[in-house]
Tab-separated table of C-alpha atoms in Angstrom:
chain	number	residue	atom	x	y	z
A	18	ALA	CA	4.801	-12.358	11.710
A	19	GLN	CA	8.292	-10.953	11.531
A	20	ARG	CA	9.019	-7.273	11.481
A	21	VAL	CA	12.155	-5.142	11.410
A	22	THR	CA	12.118	-1.509	12.453
A	23	GLN	CA	14.842	0.979	11.657
A	24	PRO	CA	13.534	4.197	13.184
A	25	GLU	CA	15.975	6.595	11.533
A	26	LYS	CA	15.792	7.300	7.817
A	27	LEU	CA	18.893	9.445	7.914
A	28	LEU	CA	21.795	9.649	10.317
A	29	SER	CA	24.331	12.377	9.727
A	30	VAL	CA	27.606	12.473	11.675
A	31	PHE	CA	31.016	14.024	11.329
A	32	LYS	CA	34.097	12.008	10.494
A	33	GLY	CA	35.580	10.488	13.627
A	34	ALA	CA	32.322	10.582	15.566
A	35	PRO	CA	30.719	7.399	16.950
A	36	VAL	CA	27.875	5.835	15.010
A	37	GLU	CA	24.921	3.793	16.166
A	38	LEU	CA	22.313	2.612	13.680
A	39	LYS	CA	19.260	1.268	15.443
A	40	CYS	CA	17.400	-1.907	14.619
A	41	ASN	CA	14.561	-3.526	16.519
A	42	TYR	CA	12.823	-6.714	15.525
A	43	SER	CA	9.711	-8.693	16.248
A	44	TYR	CA	9.773	-12.454	15.864
A	45	SER	CA	8.240	-15.295	17.818
A	46	GLY	CA	10.927	-17.852	17.055
A	47	SER	CA	14.703	-17.939	17.346
A	48	PRO	CA	15.962	-14.964	15.314
A	49	GLU	CA	18.891	-14.662	12.965
A	50	LEU	CA	19.951	-11.065	12.445
A	51	PHE	CA	22.064	-9.508	9.717
A	52	TRP	CA	23.275	-6.093	8.643
A	53	TYR	CA	23.626	-5.272	4.960
A	54	VAL	CA	25.239	-2.226	3.386
A	55	GLN	CA	24.367	-0.735	0.005
A	56	TYR	CA	26.677	1.836	-1.544
A	57	SER	CA	25.206	4.121	-4.139
A	58	ARG	CA	23.453	2.116	-6.858
A	59	GLN	CA	25.290	-1.084	-6.002
A	60	ARG	CA	24.273	-4.475	-4.734
A	61	LEU	CA	23.463	-5.135	-1.120
A	62	GLN	CA	26.512	-6.545	0.629
A	63	LEU	CA	26.393	-8.664	3.730
A	64	LEU	CA	28.175	-6.741	6.467
A	65	LEU	CA	27.566	-8.684	9.666
A	66	ARG	CA	25.643	-11.653	10.995
A	67	HIS	CA	24.946	-12.028	14.677
A	68	ILE	CA	25.963	-15.675	14.857
A	69	SER	CA	29.506	-14.809	13.813
A	70	ARG	CA	30.066	-12.123	16.417
A	71	GLU	CA	32.571	-10.542	14.070
A	72	SER	CA	33.774	-7.008	13.402
A	73	ILE	CA	33.817	-5.893	9.789
A	74	LYS	CA	35.228	-2.517	8.723
A	75	GLY	CA	35.174	-1.544	12.387
A	76	PHE	CA	31.442	-2.212	12.741
A	77	THR	CA	30.004	-4.441	15.443
A	78	ALA	CA	26.500	-5.454	16.407
A	79	ASP	CA	25.232	-7.341	19.423
A	80	LEU	CA	21.959	-9.183	19.558
A	81	ASN	CA	19.974	-8.190	22.636
A	82	LYS	CA	17.072	-10.605	22.892
A	83	GLY	CA	15.650	-8.865	25.945
A	84	GLU	CA	15.295	-5.597	24.078
A	85	THR	CA	14.815	-7.336	20.687
A	86	SER	CA	17.500	-5.130	19.226
A	87	PHE	CA	20.501	-5.526	16.969
A	88	HIS	CA	22.050	-2.082	16.772
A	89	LEU	CA	25.058	-1.463	14.515
A	90	LYS	CA	27.926	0.473	16.026
A	91	LYS	CA	31.228	1.957	15.003
A	92	PRO	CA	33.408	4.026	17.331
A	93	PHE	CA	34.893	6.328	14.676
A	94	ALA	CA	33.007	6.990	11.444
A	95	GLN	CA	34.847	7.364	8.151
A	96	GLU	CA	33.633	9.180	5.046
A	97	GLU	CA	33.666	5.915	3.099
A	98	ASP	CA	31.064	4.536	5.522
A	99	SER	CA	28.438	6.739	3.879
A	100	ALA	CA	25.830	4.338	2.498
A	101	MET	CA	22.420	2.796	3.127
A	102	TYR	CA	22.348	0.251	5.920
A	103	TYR	CA	19.673	-2.407	6.181
A	104	CYS	CA	18.923	-4.631	9.122
A	105	ALA	CA	17.510	-8.034	8.153
A	106	LEU	CA	15.785	-10.779	10.076
A	107	GLY	CA	15.583	-14.477	9.363
A	108	GLY	CA	14.775	-17.367	11.592
A	109	THR	CA	14.402	-21.056	12.047
A	110	GLY	CA	12.028	-22.462	9.497
A	111	ARG	CA	12.101	-19.377	7.313
A	112	ARG	CA	15.197	-18.749	5.282
A	113	ALA	CA	13.873	-15.630	3.502
A	114	LEU	CA	15.027	-12.401	5.106
A	115	THR	CA	12.727	-9.588	6.112
A	116	PHE	CA	14.403	-6.214	5.706
A	117	GLY	CA	13.960	-2.986	7.555
A	118	SER	CA	13.344	0.239	5.681
A	119	GLY	CA	17.002	1.195	5.876
A	120	THR	CA	18.995	4.057	7.361
A	121	ARG	CA	21.111	6.343	5.243
A	122	LEU	CA	24.377	7.119	6.993
A	123	GLN	CA	26.005	10.343	5.918
A	124	VAL	CA	29.515	10.964	7.222
A	125	GLN	CA	30.600	14.543	6.737
A	126	PRO	CA	34.244	15.630	6.563
B	29	ASP	CA	32.906	-17.658	-7.751
B	30	ALA	CA	31.587	-14.594	-9.573
B	31	GLY	CA	28.711	-14.222	-7.171
B	32	VAL	CA	25.075	-13.935	-8.116
B	33	ILE	CA	24.751	-12.814	-11.712
B	34	GLN	CA	21.723	-10.967	-13.003
B	35	SER	CA	20.844	-9.853	-16.498
B	36	PRO	CA	20.099	-7.450	-17.928
B	37	ARG	CA	21.481	-4.705	-15.682
B	38	HIS	CA	19.066	-2.172	-17.142
B	39	GLU	CA	15.807	-2.673	-18.980
B	40	VAL	CA	13.583	-0.015	-20.470
B	41	THR	CA	10.348	-1.238	-21.949
B	42	GLU	CA	6.981	0.056	-22.994
B	43	MET	CA	3.864	-0.584	-21.001
B	44	GLY	CA	2.213	-3.810	-22.040
B	45	GLN	CA	5.398	-5.538	-23.107
B	46	GLU	CA	6.708	-8.731	-21.557
B	47	VAL	CA	9.833	-8.444	-19.439
B	48	THR	CA	12.083	-11.323	-18.399
B	49	LEU	CA	14.742	-10.931	-15.748
B	50	ARG	CA	17.396	-13.585	-15.311
B	51	CYS	CA	19.469	-14.822	-12.416
B	52	LYS	CA	22.328	-17.245	-11.915
B	53	PRO	CA	22.828	-18.042	-8.223
B	54	ILE	CA	26.093	-18.901	-6.535
B	55	SER	CA	27.012	-22.491	-7.293
B	56	GLY	CA	26.005	-24.845	-4.502
B	57	HIS	CA	23.502	-22.499	-2.882
B	58	ASP	CA	20.154	-24.137	-2.266
B	59	TYR	CA	17.968	-21.063	-1.757
B	60	LEU	CA	17.144	-18.386	-4.304
B	61	PHE	CA	15.216	-15.183	-3.611
B	62	TRP	CA	13.717	-12.466	-5.741
B	63	TYR	CA	13.346	-9.030	-4.127
B	64	ARG	CA	12.041	-5.740	-5.448
B	65	GLN	CA	13.386	-2.395	-4.238
B	66	THR	CA	11.527	0.886	-4.570
B	67	MET	CA	11.827	4.209	-2.806
B	68	MET	CA	8.301	3.937	-1.471
B	69	ARG	CA	8.252	0.342	-0.275
B	70	GLY	CA	11.897	-0.488	0.298
B	71	LEU	CA	12.973	-4.113	-0.163
B	72	GLU	CA	10.120	-6.524	-0.674
B	73	LEU	CA	10.415	-10.276	-0.983
B	74	LEU	CA	8.577	-11.477	-4.068
B	75	ILE	CA	9.244	-15.220	-4.068
B	76	TYR	CA	11.823	-17.723	-2.954
B	77	PHE	CA	12.869	-21.220	-3.960
B	78	ASN	CA	14.511	-24.092	-2.124
B	79	ASN	CA	16.195	-26.711	-4.275
B	80	ASN	CA	14.407	-25.256	-7.317
B	81	VAL	CA	10.951	-25.571	-5.711
B	82	PRO	CA	8.929	-22.416	-4.982
B	83	ILE	CA	8.380	-22.154	-1.237
B	84	ASP	CA	6.600	-18.848	-0.778
B	85	ASP	CA	5.205	-16.668	-3.540
B	86	SER	CA	2.910	-14.607	-1.360
B	87	GLY	CA	4.906	-11.498	-2.166
B	88	MET	CA	4.264	-11.688	-5.891
B	89	PRO	CA	2.077	-8.638	-6.461
B	90	GLU	CA	-0.219	-9.914	-9.180
B	91	ASP	CA	-0.789	-12.678	-11.672
B	92	ARG	CA	1.212	-10.611	-14.116
B	93	PHE	CA	4.298	-11.749	-12.228
B	94	SER	CA	5.672	-15.267	-12.516
B	95	ALA	CA	8.960	-16.915	-11.573
B	96	LYS	CA	10.592	-20.177	-12.499
B	97	MET	CA	13.663	-22.095	-11.519
B	98	PRO	CA	14.154	-24.881	-14.052
B	99	ASN	CA	17.476	-25.940	-12.558
B	100	ALA	CA	19.872	-25.125	-9.748
B	101	SER	CA	21.804	-22.582	-11.776
B	102	PHE	CA	19.086	-20.465	-13.361
B	103	SER	CA	15.938	-18.573	-12.489
B	104	THR	CA	13.694	-16.121	-14.290
B	105	LEU	CA	11.207	-13.505	-13.166
B	106	LYS	CA	8.679	-12.578	-15.813
B	107	ILE	CA	6.250	-9.682	-15.926
B	108	GLN	CA	3.518	-9.848	-18.552
B	109	PRO	CA	2.110	-7.353	-19.308
B	110	SER	CA	4.369	-4.769	-17.700
B	111	GLU	CA	3.028	-1.537	-16.196
B	112	PRO	CA	4.751	1.725	-15.186
B	113	ARG	CA	4.247	0.897	-11.487
B	114	ASP	CA	6.481	-2.136	-11.958
B	115	SER	CA	9.451	0.193	-12.371
B	116	ALA	CA	11.945	-0.751	-9.671
B	117	VAL	CA	15.250	-2.466	-9.056
B	118	TYR	CA	14.822	-6.229	-8.950
B	119	PHE	CA	17.384	-8.174	-6.975
B	120	CYS	CA	18.115	-11.849	-6.995
B	121	ALA	CA	19.901	-13.405	-4.032
B	122	SER	CA	21.035	-16.874	-3.031
B	123	SER	CA	22.029	-18.524	0.219
B	124	LEU	CA	23.290	-21.694	1.809
B	125	ASN	CA	22.547	-22.666	5.402
B	126	THR	CA	22.378	-19.659	7.718
B	127	LYS	CA	25.241	-17.669	6.324
B	128	GLY	CA	23.003	-14.913	4.989
B	129	ALA	CA	21.855	-14.142	1.474
B	130	PHE	CA	24.213	-12.885	-1.230
B	131	PHE	CA	22.771	-10.432	-3.704
B	132	GLY	CA	23.256	-9.811	-7.386
B	133	GLN	CA	23.821	-6.386	-8.882
B	134	GLY	CA	20.139	-5.994	-9.619
B	135	THR	CA	18.142	-5.178	-12.726
B	136	ARG	CA	16.878	-1.621	-12.980
B	137	LEU	CA	13.542	-1.845	-14.758
B	138	THR	CA	11.844	1.193	-16.232
B	139	VAL	CA	8.428	0.780	-17.800
B	140	VAL	CA	7.310	3.799	-19.824
């Protein structure tokens, strides 16, 4: 069975502070990890995928298979980063994504 | 491409009525997913299709829920009869290969 854990429901930081949104996963096969962002009452938008090793809007995430983690990081938070962030897990043989419960990031001025 | 298109955006219906939600995936995508989002349960996968064929419907909560994909460019999710506990945002998403799923704007369903 696949499982995604996002331990923090809410993360509140001040503008300019570093951000780390935690994600841990459980999966017996070869995982594919994604981060999605959802701004208020909008669609979920794909932010990052681990296979691309890209940086989007200043966010990065590294897959750590030893710790089964895929934490999302940004060195300097901006107010416009305030949103819900979801970690999602897919894998070989199963295209459907399993989502974590989400973390609300609140960036205060 | 306009992305995944869902209709209606909002639906308010009375308990017992039939509700049909519609989705047009991104052209060329071979997977289509239906998710439900609630405050209590977060994002739940209801069903997904590959090349118009249902692959896994284990997330469909009850027989009151059904989904079809008659062709590569259209899918429906039907609830009959609807109940207040079905109130949620229903998202459709599509994907190709391992590039991740792309979501529609969602349908906010309220059953009164």
